[in-house]
mmCIF file with all atom_site columns, C-alpha atoms in Angstrom:
data_model
loop_
_atom_site.group_PDB
_atom_site.id
_atom_site.type_symbol
_atom_site.label_atom_id
_atom_site.label_alt_id
_atom_site.label_comp_id
_atom_site.label_asym_id
_atom_site.label_entity_id
_atom_site.label_seq_id
_atom_site.pdbx_PDB_ins_code
_atom_site.Cartn_x
_atom_site.Cartn_y
_atom_site.Cartn_z
_atom_site.occupancy
_atom_site.B_iso_or_equiv
_atom_site.pdbx_formal_charge
_atom_site.auth_seq_id
_atom_site.auth_comp_id
_atom_site.auth_asym_id
_atom_site.auth_atom_id
_atom_site.pdbx_PDB_model_num
ATOM 1  C CA . MET A 1 1  ? -7.689  9.887  -5.457  1.00 0.00 ? 1  MET A CA 1
ATOM 2  C CA . ILE A 1 2  ? -10.065 7.944  -7.412  1.00 0.00 ? 2  ILE A CA 1
ATOM 3  C CA . GLU A 1 3  ? -12.194 10.042 -8.038  1.00 0.00 ? 3  GLU A CA 1
ATOM 4  C CA . ASP A 1 4  ? -9.726  12.569 -9.333  1.00 0.00 ? 4  ASP A CA 1
ATOM 5  C CA . GLY A 1 5  ? -8.110  10.574 -11.444 1.00 0.00 ? 5  GLY A CA 1
ATOM 6  C CA . THR A 1 6  ? -4.663  10.087 -9.322  1.00 0.00 ? 6  THR A CA 1
ATOM 7  C CA . ILE A 1 7  ? -5.397  6.205  -9.383  1.00 0.00 ? 7  ILE A CA 1
ATOM 8  C CA . TYR A 1 8  ? -6.161  5.218  -12.777 1.00 0.00 ? 8  TYR A CA 1
ATOM 9  C CA . GLY A 1 9  ? -5.815  2.326  -15.289 1.00 0.00 ? 9  GLY A CA 1
ATOM 10 C CA . GLY A 1 10 ? -3.963  -0.499 -13.563 1.00 0.00 ? 10 GLY A CA 1
ATOM 11 C CA . MET A 1 11 ? -4.210  0.361  -10.227 1.00 0.00 ? 11 MET A CA 1
ATOM 12 C CA . LEU A 1 12 ? -7.665  0.631  -9.770  1.00 0.00 ? 12 LEU A CA 1
ATOM 13 C CA . PRO A 1 13 ? -7.920  -3.390 -9.339  1.00 0.00 ? 13 PRO A CA 1
ATOM 14 C CA . LYS A 1 14 ? -4.760  -3.130 -6.827  1.00 0.00 ? 14 LYS A CA 1
ATOM 15 C CA . ILE A 1 15 ? -6.451  -0.219 -4.557  1.00 0.00 ? 15 ILE A CA 1
ATOM 16 C CA . ASP A 1 16 ? -9.779  -1.964 -4.767  1.00 0.00 ? 16 ASP A CA 1
ATOM 17 C CA . CYS A 1 17 ? -8.193  -5.112 -3.489  1.00 0.00 ? 17 CYS A CA 1
ATOM 18 C CA . ALA A 1 18 ? -6.080  -3.441 -0.657  1.00 0.00 ? 18 ALA A CA 1
ATOM 19 C CA . LEU A 1 19 ? -9.044  -1.455 0.247   1.00 0.00 ? 19 LEU A CA 1
ATOM 20 C CA . SER A 1 20 ? -11.728 -4.750 0.167   1.00 0.00 ? 20 SER A CA 1
ATOM 21 C CA . ALA A 1 21 ? -9.167  -6.295 2.643   1.00 0.00 ? 21 ALA A CA 1
ATOM 22 C CA . VAL A 1 22 ? -8.760  -3.785 5.018   1.00 0.00 ? 22 VAL A CA 1
ATOM 23 C CA . LYS A 1 23 ? -12.346 -3.430 5.138   1.00 0.00 ? 23 LYS A CA 1
ATOM 24 C CA . SER A 1 24 ? -12.858 -6.924 6.009   1.00 0.00 ? 24 SER A CA 1
ATOM 25 C CA . GLY A 1 25 ? -10.229 -6.755 8.911   1.00 0.00 ? 25 GLY A CA 1
ATOM 26 C CA . VAL A 1 26 ? -7.049  -6.999 7.644   1.00 0.00 ? 26 VAL A CA 1
ATOM 27 C CA . ASN A 1 27 ? -5.154  -4.394 9.514   1.00 0.00 ? 27 ASN A CA 1
ATOM 28 C CA . THR A 1 28 ? -2.876  -3.160 6.443   1.00 0.00 ? 28 THR A CA 1
ATOM 29 C CA . ALA A 1 29 ? -2.105  -4.206 2.865   1.00 0.00 ? 29 ALA A CA 1
ATOM 30 C CA . HIS A 1 30 ? 0.901   -3.256 1.250   1.00 0.00 ? 30 HIS A CA 1
ATOM 31 C CA . ILE A 1 31 ? 1.209   -2.532 -2.640  1.00 0.00 ? 31 ILE A CA 1
ATOM 32 C CA . ILE A 1 32 ? 4.752   -2.668 -3.850  1.00 0.00 ? 32 ILE A CA 1
ATOM 33 C CA . ASP A 1 33 ? 6.404   -2.696 -7.494  1.00 0.00 ? 33 ASP A CA 1
ATOM 34 C CA . GLY A 1 34 ? 7.791   -5.853 -7.775  1.00 0.00 ? 34 GLY A CA 1
ATOM 35 C CA . ARG A 1 35 ? 10.346  -4.659 -10.548 1.00 0.00 ? 35 ARG A CA 1
ATOM 36 C CA . VAL A 1 36 ? 12.107  -2.778 -7.718  1.00 0.00 ? 36 VAL A CA 1
ATOM 37 C CA . GLU A 1 37 ? 15.242  -4.925 -6.583  1.00 0.00 ? 37 GLU A CA 1
ATOM 38 C CA . HIS A 1 38 ? 14.277  -6.693 -3.210  1.00 0.00 ? 38 HIS A CA 1
ATOM 39 C CA . ALA A 1 39 ? 10.912  -4.867 -2.981  1.00 0.00 ? 39 ALA A CA 1
ATOM 40 C CA . CYS A 1 40 ? 9.367   -7.337 -0.349  1.00 0.00 ? 40 CYS A CA 1
ATOM 41 C CA . MET A 1 41 ? 12.687  -6.913 2.231   1.00 0.00 ? 41 MET A CA 1
ATOM 42 C CA . LEU A 1 42 ? 12.689  -3.338 1.496   1.00 0.00 ? 42 LEU A CA 1
ATOM 43 C CA . GLU A 1 43 ? 8.971   -2.831 2.661   1.00 0.00 ? 43 GLU A CA 1
ATOM 44 C CA . ILE A 1 44 ? 9.372   -4.947 5.316   1.00 0.00 ? 44 ILE A CA 1
ATOM 45 C CA . PHE A 1 45 ? 12.249  -3.935 6.790   1.00 0.00 ? 45 PHE A CA 1
ATOM 46 C CA . THR A 1 46 ? 12.819  -0.660 6.160   1.00 0.00 ? 46 THR A CA 1
ATOM 47 C CA . ASN A 1 47 ? 10.423  2.343  8.006   1.00 0.00 ? 47 ASN A CA 1
ATOM 48 C CA . GLU A 1 48 ? 10.485  4.063  4.749   1.00 0.00 ? 48 GLU A CA 1
ATOM 49 C CA . GLY A 1 49 ? 9.248   1.100  2.804   1.00 0.00 ? 49 GLY A CA 1
ATOM 50 C CA . VAL A 1 50 ? 8.962   1.256  -1.144  1.00 0.00 ? 50 VAL A CA 1
ATOM 51 C CA . GLY A 1 51 ? 5.160   0.859  -1.968  1.00 0.00 ? 51 GLY A CA 1
ATOM 52 C CA . THR A 1 52 ? 1.759   2.037  -0.890  1.00 0.00 ? 52 THR A CA 1
ATOM 53 C CA . LEU A 1 53 ? 0.484   1.251  2.485   1.00 0.00 ? 53 LEU A CA 1
ATOM 54 C CA . ILE A 1 54 ? -3.236  0.854  2.902   1.00 0.00 ? 54 ILE A CA 1
ATOM 55 C CA . THR A 1 55 ? -3.866  0.781  6.719   1.00 0.00 ? 55 THR A CA 1
ATOM 56 C CA . ASN A 1 56 ? -7.559  1.192  8.782   1.00 0.00 ? 56 ASN A CA 1
ATOM 57 C CA . LYS A 1 57 ? -5.713  3.007  11.122  1.00 0.00 ? 57 LYS A CA 1
ATOM 58 C CA . SER A 1 58 ? -4.710  6.789  11.403  1.00 0.00 ? 58 SER A CA 1
ATOM 59 C CA . VAL A 1 59 ? -1.195  7.655  10.604  1.00 0.00 ? 59 VAL A CA 1
ATOM 60 C CA . SER A 1 60 ? -0.660  8.713  14.197  1.00 0.00 ? 60 SER A CA 1
ATOM 61 C CA . ALA A 1 61 ? -1.627  5.460  15.220  1.00 0.00 ? 61 ALA A CA 1
ATOM 62 C CA . LEU A 1 62 ? 1.240   3.874  13.457  1.00 0.00 ? 62 LEU A CA 1
ATOM 63 C CA . GLY A 1 63 ? 3.780   6.235  14.673  1.00 0.00 ? 63 GLY A CA 1
ATOM 64 C CA . MET A 1 64 ? 4.523   7.807  11.610  1.00 0.00 ? 64 MET A CA 1
#
């Protein structure tokens, strides 16, 4: 998505950081929009979440 321009600008450092964390052993990293009211709670306590989940597991392994 970086190569095709879907991810660009200010999202690049966020994605790079999340990918680095996951490659270093963190199970999941979440990128959320802090402008969304209660974004952290929505990401943690709902199945849908409100952000982007970066993981080192397949979607089927997450039960999604």
